[in-house]
Amino acid sequence: MPVASSVTALLAVAAEEEFDPNDVTPGVEGFVITFIVMAVVLLLVLDMVRRIRRVNYRAEAKARLDAEERAAEGGEPGDSGGSPDAAASDAPPSKPE
């Protein structure tokens, strides 16, 4: 097993070497880069939530319009999908004007 002996020799040499703990810390640059990465991730998450919310609102609006069209065509409220009020009850409350 020449690989095992070379690995143990490498570990022994690495254990003997001394190092300065200040040389292995990230320092100010590491903190700044980490802060920038966190800020970018936060902005991406906020943008994703905004886009998902927009897609959900569009789906709800489309469901309401479909329900209104079925009601306008004279369809019964119980036909294929329920009443128009059922789709509107899942929607968030609208702002009073």
PDB file as gemmi writes it, atoms N, CA and C in Angstrom:
CRYST1    1.000    1.000    1.000  90.00  90.00  90.00 P 1                      
ATOM      1  N   MET A   1       0.815  -1.186   0.000  1.00  0.00           N  
ATOM      2  CA  MET A   1       0.000   0.000   0.000  1.00  0.00           C  
ATOM      3  C   MET A   1       0.867   1.262   0.000  1.00  0.00           C  
ATOM      4  N   PRO A   2       1.392   1.607  -1.145  1.00  0.00           N  
ATOM      5  CA  PRO A   2       2.233   2.804  -1.201  1.00  0.00           C  
ATOM      6  C   PRO A   2       1.426   4.087  -1.008  1.00  0.00           C  
ATOM      7  N   VAL A   3       0.130   4.064  -1.366  1.00  0.00           N  
ATOM      8  CA  VAL A   3      -0.696   5.273  -1.214  1.00  0.00           C  
ATOM      9  C   VAL A   3      -0.903   5.588   0.255  1.00  0.00           C  
ATOM     10  N   ALA A   4      -1.170   4.565   1.058  1.00  0.00           N  
ATOM     11  CA  ALA A   4      -1.413   4.775   2.485  1.00  0.00           C  
ATOM     12  C   ALA A   4      -0.165   5.314   3.171  1.00  0.00           C  
ATOM     13  N   SER A   5       0.994   4.794   2.803  1.00  0.00           N  
ATOM     14  CA  SER A   5       2.225   5.277   3.441  1.00  0.00           C  
ATOM     15  C   SER A   5       2.533   6.713   3.023  1.00  0.00           C  
ATOM     16  N   SER A   6       2.252   7.058   1.772  1.00  0.00           N  
ATOM     17  CA  SER A   6       2.515   8.436   1.346  1.00  0.00           C  
ATOM     18  C   SER A   6       1.541   9.416   2.001  1.00  0.00           C  
ATOM     19  N   VAL A   7       0.288   8.976   2.219  1.00  0.00           N  
ATOM     20  CA  VAL A   7      -0.689   9.842   2.885  1.00  0.00           C  
ATOM     21  C   VAL A   7      -0.287  10.074   4.335  1.00  0.00           C  
ATOM     22  N   THR A   8       0.142   9.017   5.019  1.00  0.00           N  
ATOM     23  CA  THR A   8       0.563   9.190   6.416  1.00  0.00           C  
ATOM     24  C   THR A   8       1.806  10.063   6.507  1.00  0.00           C  
ATOM     25  N   ALA A   9       2.721   9.943   5.550  1.00  0.00           N  
ATOM     26  CA  ALA A   9       3.911  10.792   5.556  1.00  0.00           C  
ATOM     27  C   ALA A   9       3.524  12.253   5.316  1.00  0.00           C  
ATOM     28  N   LEU A  10       2.584  12.475   4.426  1.00  0.00           N  
ATOM     29  CA  LEU A  10       2.131  13.836   4.149  1.00  0.00           C  
ATOM     30  C   LEU A  10       1.446  14.446   5.373  1.00  0.00           C  
ATOM     31  N   LEU A  11       0.631  13.645   6.062  1.00  0.00           N  
ATOM     32  CA  LEU A  11      -0.031  14.138   7.273  1.00  0.00           C  
ATOM     33  C   LEU A  11       0.972  14.440   8.372  1.00  0.00           C  
ATOM     34  N   ALA A  12       2.010  13.632   8.480  1.00  0.00           N  
ATOM     35  CA  ALA A  12       3.030  13.876   9.499  1.00  0.00           C  
ATOM     36  C   ALA A  12       3.771  15.170   9.216  1.00  0.00           C  
ATOM     37  N   VAL A  13       4.080  15.426   7.953  1.00  0.00           N  
ATOM     38  CA  VAL A  13       4.774  16.664   7.595  1.00  0.00           C  
ATOM     39  C   VAL A  13       3.861  17.867   7.837  1.00  0.00           C  
ATOM     40  N   ALA A  14       2.583  17.727   7.496  1.00  0.00           N  
ATOM     41  CA  ALA A  14       1.641  18.828   7.685  1.00  0.00           C  
ATOM     42  C   ALA A  14       1.434  19.130   9.161  1.00  0.00           C  
ATOM     43  N   ALA A  15       1.473  18.107  10.013  1.00  0.00           N  
ATOM     44  CA  ALA A  15       1.277  18.318  11.447  1.00  0.00           C  
ATOM     45  C   ALA A  15       2.473  19.035  12.062  1.00  0.00           C  
ATOM     46  N   GLU A  16       3.670  18.842  11.500  1.00  0.00           N  
ATOM     47  CA  GLU A  16       4.864  19.457  12.057  1.00  0.00           C  
ATOM     48  C   GLU A  16       4.984  20.935  11.686  1.00  0.00           C  
ATOM     49  N   GLU A  17       4.394  21.331  10.563  1.00  0.00           N  
ATOM     50  CA  GLU A  17       4.515  22.715  10.125  1.00  0.00           C  
ATOM     51  C   GLU A  17       3.696  23.626  11.035  1.00  0.00           C  
ATOM     52  N   GLU A  18       4.303  24.734  11.381  1.00  0.00           N  
ATOM     53  CA  GLU A  18       3.582  25.718  12.177  1.00  0.00           C  
ATOM     54  C   GLU A  18       3.020  26.773  11.241  1.00  0.00           C  
ATOM     55  N   PHE A  19       1.906  27.341  11.631  1.00  0.00           N  
ATOM     56  CA  PHE A  19       1.305  28.381  10.817  1.00  0.00           C  
ATOM     57  C   PHE A  19       0.803  29.495  11.713  1.00  0.00           C  
ATOM     58  N   ASP A  20       0.696  30.642  11.127  1.00  0.00           N  
ATOM     59  CA  ASP A  20       0.193  31.810  11.829  1.00  0.00           C  
ATOM     60  C   ASP A  20      -1.331  31.819  11.696  1.00  0.00           C  
ATOM     61  N   PRO A  21      -2.081  31.809  12.805  1.00  0.00           N  
ATOM     62  CA  PRO A  21      -3.556  31.802  12.697  1.00  0.00           C  
ATOM     63  C   PRO A  21      -4.112  33.011  11.956  1.00  0.00           C  
ATOM     64  N   ASN A  22      -3.372  34.112  11.924  1.00  0.00           N  
ATOM     65  CA  ASN A  22      -3.846  35.289  11.194  1.00  0.00           C  
ATOM     66  C   ASN A  22      -3.759  35.107   9.683  1.00  0.00           C  
ATOM     67  N   ASP A  23      -2.919  34.167   9.241  1.00  0.00           N  
ATOM     68  CA  ASP A  23      -2.797  33.920   7.807  1.00  0.00           C  
ATOM     69  C   ASP A  23      -3.934  33.078   7.262  1.00  0.00           C  
ATOM     70  N   VAL A  24      -4.653  32.374   8.109  1.00  0.00           N  
ATOM     71  CA  VAL A  24      -5.697  31.465   7.627  1.00  0.00           C  
ATOM     72  C   VAL A  24      -7.103  32.000   7.880  1.00  0.00           C  
ATOM     73  N   THR A  25      -7.234  33.199   8.374  1.00  0.00           N  
ATOM     74  CA  THR A  25      -8.559  33.783   8.578  1.00  0.00           C  
ATOM     75  C   THR A  25      -8.981  34.542   7.321  1.00  0.00           C  
ATOM     76  N   PRO A  26     -10.280  34.641   7.094  1.00  0.00           N  
ATOM     77  CA  PRO A  26     -10.736  35.328   5.886  1.00  0.00           C  
ATOM     78  C   PRO A  26     -10.491  36.832   5.916  1.00  0.00           C  
ATOM     79  N   GLY A  27     -10.447  37.409   7.086  1.00  0.00           N  
ATOM     80  CA  GLY A  27     -10.177  38.837   7.204  1.00  0.00           C  
ATOM     81  C   GLY A  27     -11.346  39.696   6.759  1.00  0.00           C  
ATOM     82  N   VAL A  28     -11.055  40.947   6.518  1.00  0.00           N  
ATOM     83  CA  VAL A  28     -12.080  41.917   6.133  1.00  0.00           C  
ATOM     84  C   VAL A  28     -12.634  41.590   4.747  1.00  0.00           C  
ATOM     85  N   GLU A  29     -11.763  41.151   3.851  1.00  0.00           N  
ATOM     86  CA  GLU A  29     -12.221  40.831   2.498  1.00  0.00           C  
ATOM     87  C   GLU A  29     -13.263  39.712   2.519  1.00  0.00           C  
ATOM     88  N   GLY A  30     -13.021  38.695   3.331  1.00  0.00           N  
ATOM     89  CA  GLY A  30     -13.970  37.590   3.436  1.00  0.00           C  
ATOM     90  C   GLY A  30     -15.307  38.045   3.993  1.00  0.00           C  
ATOM     91  N   PHE A  31     -15.268  38.932   4.985  1.00  0.00           N  
ATOM     92  CA  PHE A  31     -16.515  39.446   5.552  1.00  0.00           C  
ATOM     93  C   PHE A  31     -17.287  40.248   4.514  1.00  0.00           C  
ATOM     94  N   VAL A  32     -16.601  41.098   3.779  1.00  0.00           N  
ATOM     95  CA  VAL A  32     -17.269  41.931   2.777  1.00  0.00           C  
ATOM     96  C   VAL A  32     -17.873  41.056   1.681  1.00  0.00           C  
ATOM     97  N   ILE A  33     -17.120  40.075   1.200  1.00  0.00           N  
ATOM     98  CA  ILE A  33     -17.633  39.195   0.147  1.00  0.00           C  
ATOM     99  C   ILE A  33     -18.830  38.397   0.654  1.00  0.00           C  
ATOM    100  N   THR A  34     -18.750  37.895   1.878  1.00  0.00           N  
ATOM    101  CA  THR A  34     -19.874  37.150   2.449  1.00  0.00           C  
ATOM    102  C   THR A  34     -21.101  38.047   2.583  1.00  0.00           C  
ATOM    103  N   PHE A  35     -20.918  39.275   3.018  1.00  0.00           N  
ATOM    104  CA  PHE A  35     -22.034  40.209   3.155  1.00  0.00           C  
ATOM    105  C   PHE A  35     -22.669  40.500   1.803  1.00  0.00           C  
ATOM    106  N   ILE A  36     -21.840  40.682   0.769  1.00  0.00           N  
ATOM    107  CA  ILE A  36     -22.364  40.948  -0.574  1.00  0.00           C  
ATOM    108  C   ILE A  36     -23.157  39.747  -1.087  1.00  0.00           C  
ATOM    109  N   VAL A  37     -22.627  38.547  -0.875  1.00  0.00           N  
ATOM    110  CA  VAL A  37     -23.343  37.334  -1.316  1.00  0.00           C  
ATOM    111  C   VAL A  37     -24.680  37.222  -0.592  1.00  0.00           C  
ATOM    112  N   MET A  38     -24.702  37.505   0.707  1.00  0.00           N  
ATOM    113  CA  MET A  38     -25.962  37.441   1.457  1.00  0.00           C  
ATOM    114  C   MET A  38     -26.959  38.473   0.938  1.00  0.00           C  
ATOM    115  N   ALA A  39     -26.508  39.665   0.619  1.00  0.00           N  
ATOM    116  CA  ALA A  39     -27.400  40.705   0.103  1.00  0.00           C  
ATOM    117  C   ALA A  39     -27.968  40.304  -1.259  1.00  0.00           C  
ATOM    118  N   VAL A  40     -27.141  39.727  -2.117  1.00  0.00           N  
ATOM    119  CA  VAL A  40     -27.611  39.287  -3.437  1.00  0.00           C  
ATOM    120  C   VAL A  40     -28.635  38.176  -3.294  1.00  0.00           C  
ATOM    121  N   VAL A  41     -28.379  37.224  -2.400  1.00  0.00           N  
ATOM    122  CA  VAL A  41     -29.330  36.128  -2.178  1.00  0.00           C  
ATOM    123  C   VAL A  41     -30.648  36.679  -1.646  1.00  0.00           C  
ATOM    124  N   LEU A  42     -30.591  37.627  -0.737  1.00  0.00           N  
ATOM    125  CA  LEU A  42     -31.815  38.227  -0.198  1.00  0.00           C  
ATOM    126  C   LEU A  42     -32.611  38.912  -1.300  1.00  0.00           C  
ATOM    127  N   LEU A  43     -31.939  39.655  -2.159  1.00  0.00           N  
ATOM    128  CA  LEU A  43     -32.635  40.319  -3.268  1.00  0.00           C  
ATOM    129  C   LEU A  43     -33.245  39.303  -4.230  1.00  0.00           C  
ATOM    130  N   LEU A  44     -32.535  38.218  -4.501  1.00  0.00           N  
ATOM    131  CA  LEU A  44     -33.086  37.174  -5.377  1.00  0.00           C  
ATOM    132  C   LEU A  44     -34.314  36.515  -4.767  1.00  0.00           C  
ATOM    133  N   VAL A  45     -34.286  36.274  -3.465  1.00  0.00           N  
ATOM    134  CA  VAL A  45     -35.440  35.667  -2.795  1.00  0.00           C  
ATOM    135  C   VAL A  45     -36.632  36.610  -2.847  1.00  0.00           C  
ATOM    136  N   LEU A  46     -36.418  37.882  -2.596  1.00  0.00           N  
ATOM    137  CA  LEU A  46     -37.521  38.847  -2.655  1.00  0.00           C  
ATOM    138  C   LEU A  46     -38.105  38.925  -4.056  1.00  0.00           C  
ATOM    139  N   ASP A  47     -37.253  38.901  -5.078  1.00  0.00           N  
ATOM    140  CA  ASP A  47     -37.727  38.930  -6.454  1.00  0.00           C  
ATOM    141  C   ASP A  47     -38.511  37.663  -6.784  1.00  0.00           C  
ATOM    142  N   MET A  48     -38.043  36.516  -6.313  1.00  0.00           N  
ATOM    143  CA  MET A  48     -38.738  35.253  -6.569  1.00  0.00           C  
ATOM    144  C   MET A  48     -40.126  35.264  -5.919  1.00  0.00           C  
ATOM    145  N   VAL A  49     -40.212  35.749  -4.692  1.00  0.00           N  
ATOM    146  CA  VAL A  49     -41.504  35.801  -4.005  1.00  0.00           C  
ATOM    147  C   VAL A  49     -42.460  36.722  -4.755  1.00  0.00           C  
ATOM    148  N   ARG A  50     -41.948  37.847  -5.237  1.00  0.00           N  
ATOM    149  CA  ARG A  50     -42.783  38.788  -5.989  1.00  0.00           C  
ATOM    150  C   ARG A  50     -43.309  38.145  -7.270  1.00  0.00           C  
ATOM    151  N   ARG A  51     -42.454  37.419  -7.966  1.00  0.00           N  
ATOM    152  CA  ARG A  51     -42.865  36.772  -9.217  1.00  0.00           C  
ATOM    153  C   ARG A  51     -43.868  35.648  -8.971  1.00  0.00           C  
ATOM    154  N   ILE A  52     -43.661  34.873  -7.919  1.00  0.00           N  
ATOM    155  CA  ILE A  52     -44.597  33.787  -7.595  1.00  0.00           C  
ATOM    156  C   ILE A  52     -45.952  34.369  -7.215  1.00  0.00           C  
ATOM    157  N   ARG A  53     -45.946  35.446  -6.440  1.00  0.00           N  
ATOM    158  CA  ARG A  53     -47.198  36.092  -6.045  1.00  0.00           C  
ATOM    159  C   ARG A  53     -47.940  36.613  -7.281  1.00  0.00           C  
ATOM    160  N   ARG A  54     -47.206  37.180  -8.234  1.00  0.00           N  
ATOM    161  CA  ARG A  54     -47.811  37.696  -9.459  1.00  0.00           C  
ATOM    162  C   ARG A  54     -48.457  36.565 -10.269  1.00  0.00           C  
ATOM    163  N   VAL A  55     -47.781  35.430 -10.363  1.00  0.00           N  
ATOM    164  CA  VAL A  55     -48.330  34.282 -11.093  1.00  0.00           C  
ATOM    165  C   VAL A  55     -49.603  33.781 -10.419  1.00  0.00           C  
ATOM    166  N   ASN A  56     -49.590  33.718  -9.094  1.00  0.00           N  
ATOM    167  CA  ASN A  56     -50.782  33.261  -8.372  1.00  0.00           C  
ATOM    168  C   ASN A  56     -51.959  34.213  -8.569  1.00  0.00           C  
ATOM    169  N   TYR A  57     -51.692  35.521  -8.531  1.00  0.00           N  
ATOM    170  CA  TYR A  57     -52.773  36.484  -8.734  1.00  0.00           C  
ATOM    171  C   TYR A  57     -53.337  36.396 -10.150  1.00  0.00           C  
ATOM    172  N   ARG A  58     -52.470  36.184 -11.122  1.00  0.00           N  
ATOM    173  CA  ARG A  58     -52.957  36.035 -12.497  1.00  0.00           C  
ATOM    174  C   ARG A  58     -53.830  34.791 -12.640  1.00  0.00           C  
ATOM    175  N   ALA A  59     -53.455  33.695 -11.993  1.00  0.00           N  
ATOM    176  CA  ALA A  59     -54.255  32.472 -12.053  1.00  0.00           C  
ATOM    177  C   ALA A  59     -55.613  32.687 -11.384  1.00  0.00           C  
ATOM    178  N   GLU A  60     -55.628  33.389 -10.257  1.00  0.00           N  
ATOM    179  CA  GLU A  60     -56.899  33.668  -9.583  1.00  0.00           C  
ATOM    180  C   GLU A  60     -57.783  34.572 -10.442  1.00  0.00           C  
ATOM    181  N   ALA A  61     -57.199  35.586 -11.062  1.00  0.00           N  
ATOM    182  CA  ALA A  61     -57.977  36.490 -11.911  1.00  0.00           C  
ATOM    183  C   ALA A  61     -58.542  35.740 -13.113  1.00  0.00           C  
ATOM    184  N   LYS A  62     -57.745  34.847 -13.694  1.00  0.00           N  
ATOM    185  CA  LYS A  62     -58.230  34.060 -14.831  1.00  0.00           C  
ATOM    186  C   LYS A  62     -59.373  33.149 -14.408  1.00  0.00           C  
ATOM    187  N   ALA A  63     -59.272  32.564 -13.230  1.00  0.00           N  
ATOM    188  CA  ALA A  63     -60.350  31.693 -12.737  1.00  0.00           C  
ATOM    189  C   ALA A  63     -61.622  32.505 -12.522  1.00  0.00           C  
ATOM    190  N   ARG A  64     -61.481  33.713 -11.978  1.00  0.00           N  
ATOM    191  CA  ARG A  64     -62.665  34.567 -11.787  1.00  0.00           C  
ATOM    192  C   ARG A  64     -63.295  34.952 -13.120  1.00  0.00           C  
ATOM    193  N   LEU A  65     -62.459  35.319 -14.110  1.00  0.00           N  
ATOM    194  CA  LEU A  65     -62.993  35.689 -15.421  1.00  0.00           C  
ATOM    195  C   LEU A  65     -63.687  34.507 -16.087  1.00  0.00           C  
ATOM    196  N   ASP A  66     -63.114  33.320 -15.969  1.00  0.00           N  
ATOM    197  CA  ASP A  66     -63.756  32.127 -16.531  1.00  0.00           C  
ATOM    198  C   ASP A  66     -65.098  31.861 -15.867  1.00  0.00           C  
ATOM    199  N   ALA A  67     -65.148  32.043 -14.545  1.00  0.00           N  
ATOM    200  CA  ALA A  67     -66.405  31.826 -13.826  1.00  0.00           C  
ATOM    201  C   ALA A  67     -67.454  32.868 -14.251  1.00  0.00           C  
ATOM    202  N   GLU A  68     -67.029  34.108 -14.435  1.00  0.00           N  
ATOM    203  CA  GLU A  68     -67.961  35.142 -14.864  1.00  0.00           C  
ATOM    204  C   GLU A  68     -68.462  34.874 -16.278  1.00  0.00           C  
ATOM    205  N   GLU A  69     -67.595  34.376 -17.162  1.00  0.00           N  
ATOM    206  CA  GLU A  69     -68.016  34.055 -18.524  1.00  0.00           C  
ATOM    207  C   GLU A  69     -69.020  32.911 -18.531  1.00  0.00           C  
ATOM    208  N   ARG A  70     -68.785  31.915 -17.688  1.00  0.00           N  
ATOM    209  CA  ARG A  70     -69.748  30.805 -17.604  1.00  0.00           C  
ATOM    210  C   ARG A  70     -71.092  31.301 -17.086  1.00  0.00           C  
ATOM    211  N   ALA A  71     -71.067  32.214 -16.127  1.00  0.00           N  
ATOM    212  CA  ALA A  71     -72.314  32.751 -15.579  1.00  0.00           C  
ATOM    213  C   ALA A  71     -73.019  33.616 -16.629  1.00  0.00           C  
ATOM    214  N   ALA A  72     -72.264  34.361 -17.421  1.00  0.00           N  
ATOM    215  CA  ALA A  72     -72.858  35.225 -18.434  1.00  0.00           C  
ATOM    216  C   ALA A  72     -73.454  34.410 -19.583  1.00  0.00           C  
ATOM    217  N   GLU A  73     -72.907  33.243 -19.853  1.00  0.00           N  
ATOM    218  CA  GLU A  73     -73.428  32.392 -20.916  1.00  0.00           C  
ATOM    219  C   GLU A  73     -74.703  31.673 -20.498  1.00  0.00           C  
ATOM    220  N   GLY A  74     -75.065  31.809 -19.266  1.00  0.00           N  
ATOM    221  CA  GLY A  74     -76.294  31.191 -18.797  1.00  0.00           C  
ATOM    222  C   GLY A  74     -76.092  29.819 -18.185  1.00  0.00           C  
ATOM    223  N   GLY A  75     -74.868  29.465 -17.943  1.00  0.00           N  
ATOM    224  CA  GLY A  75     -74.590  28.180 -17.317  1.00  0.00           C  
ATOM    225  C   GLY A  75     -75.059  28.184 -15.877  1.00  0.00           C  
ATOM    226  N   GLU A  76     -75.411  27.029 -15.401  1.00  0.00           N  
ATOM    227  CA  GLU A  76     -75.830  26.909 -14.015  1.00  0.00           C  
ATOM    228  C   GLU A  76     -74.611  27.048 -13.110  1.00  0.00           C  
ATOM    229  N   PRO A  77     -74.796  27.596 -11.917  1.00  0.00           N  
ATOM    230  CA  PRO A  77     -73.657  27.738 -11.013  1.00  0.00           C  
ATOM    231  C   PRO A  77     -73.017  26.400 -10.646  1.00  0.00           C  
ATOM    232  N   GLY A  78     -73.750  25.319 -10.699  1.00  0.00           N  
ATOM    233  CA  GLY A  78     -73.216  24.019 -10.338  1.00  0.00           C  
ATOM    234  C   GLY A  78     -72.500  23.335 -11.479  1.00  0.00           C  
ATOM    235  N   ASP A  79     -72.549  23.898 -12.692  1.00  0.00           N  
ATOM    236  CA  ASP A  79     -71.940  23.263 -13.852  1.00  0.00           C  
ATOM    237  C   ASP A  79     -70.426  23.453 -13.842  1.00  0.00           C  
ATOM    238  N   SER A  80     -69.711  22.385 -14.033  1.00  0.00           N  
ATOM    239  CA  SER A  80     -68.260  22.324 -14.269  1.00  0.00           C  
ATOM    240  C   SER A  80     -67.453  23.401 -13.556  1.00  0.00           C  
ATOM    241  N   GLY A  81     -67.301  23.251 -12.271  1.00  0.00           N  
ATOM    242  CA  GLY A  81     -66.386  24.136 -11.570  1.00  0.00           C  
ATOM    243  C   GLY A  81     -67.018  24.937 -10.460  1.00  0.00           C  
ATOM    244  N   GLY A  82     -68.272  24.869 -10.241  1.00  0.00           N  
ATOM    245  CA  GLY A  82     -68.869  25.568  -9.116  1.00  0.00           C  
ATOM    246  C   GLY A  82     -69.294  26.969  -9.464  1.00  0.00           C  
ATOM    247  N   SER A  83     -69.692  27.688  -8.456  1.00  0.00           N  
ATOM    248  CA  SER A  83     -70.215  29.033  -8.651  1.00  0.00           C  
ATOM    249  C   SER A  83     -69.084  30.042  -8.776  1.00  0.00           C  
ATOM    250  N   PRO A  84     -69.382  31.194  -9.348  1.00  0.00           N  
ATOM    251  CA  PRO A  84     -68.354  32.231  -9.447  1.00  0.00           C  
ATOM    252  C   PRO A  84     -67.916  32.728  -8.078  1.00  0.00           C  
ATOM    253  N   ASP A  85     -68.812  32.654  -7.098  1.00  0.00           N  
ATOM    254  CA  ASP A  85     -68.462  33.116  -5.759  1.00  0.00           C  
ATOM    255  C   ASP A  85     -67.426  32.212  -5.115  1.00  0.00           C  
ATOM    256  N   ALA A  86     -67.392  30.927  -5.495  1.00  0.00           N  
ATOM    257  CA  ALA A  86     -66.425  30.005  -4.910  1.00  0.00           C  
ATOM    258  C   ALA A  86     -65.016  30.402  -5.304  1.00  0.00           C  
ATOM    259  N   ALA A  87     -64.813  30.819  -6.548  1.00  0.00           N  
ATOM    260  CA  ALA A  87     -63.484  31.249  -6.989  1.00  0.00           C  
ATOM    261  C   ALA A  87     -63.095  32.557  -6.312  1.00  0.00           C  
ATOM    262  N   ALA A  88     -64.053  33.441  -6.111  1.00  0.00           N  
ATOM    263  CA  ALA A  88     -63.754  34.732  -5.502  1.00  0.00           C  
ATOM    264  C   ALA A  88     -63.485  34.600  -4.014  1.00  0.00           C  
ATOM    265  N   SER A  89     -64.009  33.568  -3.340  1.00  0.00           N  
ATOM    266  CA  SER A  89     -63.787  33.432  -1.905  1.00  0.00           C  
ATOM    267  C   SER A  89     -62.355  33.043  -1.580  1.00  0.00           C  
ATOM    268  N   ASP A  90     -61.621  32.439  -2.539  1.00  0.00           N  
ATOM    269  CA  ASP A  90     -60.239  32.082  -2.306  1.00  0.00           C  
ATOM    270  C   ASP A  90     -59.297  33.259  -2.491  1.00  0.00           C  
ATOM    271  N   ALA A  91     -59.756  34.297  -3.102  1.00  0.00           N  
ATOM    272  CA  ALA A  91     -58.924  35.458  -3.401  1.00  0.00           C  
ATOM    273  C   ALA A  91     -58.757  36.318  -2.150  1.00  0.00           C  
ATOM    274  N   PRO A  92     -57.665  37.056  -2.080  1.00  0.00           N  
ATOM    275  CA  PRO A  92     -57.493  37.970  -0.951  1.00  0.00           C  
ATOM    276  C   PRO A  92     -58.519  39.097  -1.041  1.00  0.00           C  
ATOM    277  N   PRO A  93     -58.877  39.670   0.089  1.00  0.00           N  
ATOM    278  CA  PRO A  93     -59.889  40.739   0.050  1.00  0.00           C  
ATOM    279  C   PRO A  93     -59.390  41.933  -0.746  1.00  0.00           C  
ATOM    280  N   SER A  94     -60.304  42.527  -1.506  1.00  0.00           N  
ATOM    281  CA  SER A  94     -59.916  43.682  -2.304  1.00  0.00           C  
ATOM    282  C   SER A  94     -59.988  44.949  -1.455  1.00  0.00           C  
ATOM    283  N   LYS A  95     -59.267  45.962  -1.901  1.00  0.00           N  
ATOM    284  CA  LYS A  95     -59.250  47.224  -1.175  1.00  0.00           C  
ATOM    285  C   LYS A  95     -60.524  47.999  -1.468  1.00  0.00           C  
ATOM    286  N   PRO A  96     -61.144  48.581  -0.470  1.00  0.00           N  
ATOM    287  CA  PRO A  96     -62.333  49.389  -0.719  1.00  0.00           C  
ATOM    288  C   PRO A  96     -61.955  50.667  -1.471  1.00  0.00           C  
ATOM    289  N   GLU A  97     -62.815  51.079  -2.334  1.00  0.00           N  
ATOM    290  CA  GLU A  97     -62.525  52.281  -3.131  1.00  0.00           C  
ATOM    291  C   GLU A  97     -63.263  53.474  -2.597  1.00  0.00           C  
TER     292      GLU A  97                                                      
END                                                                             
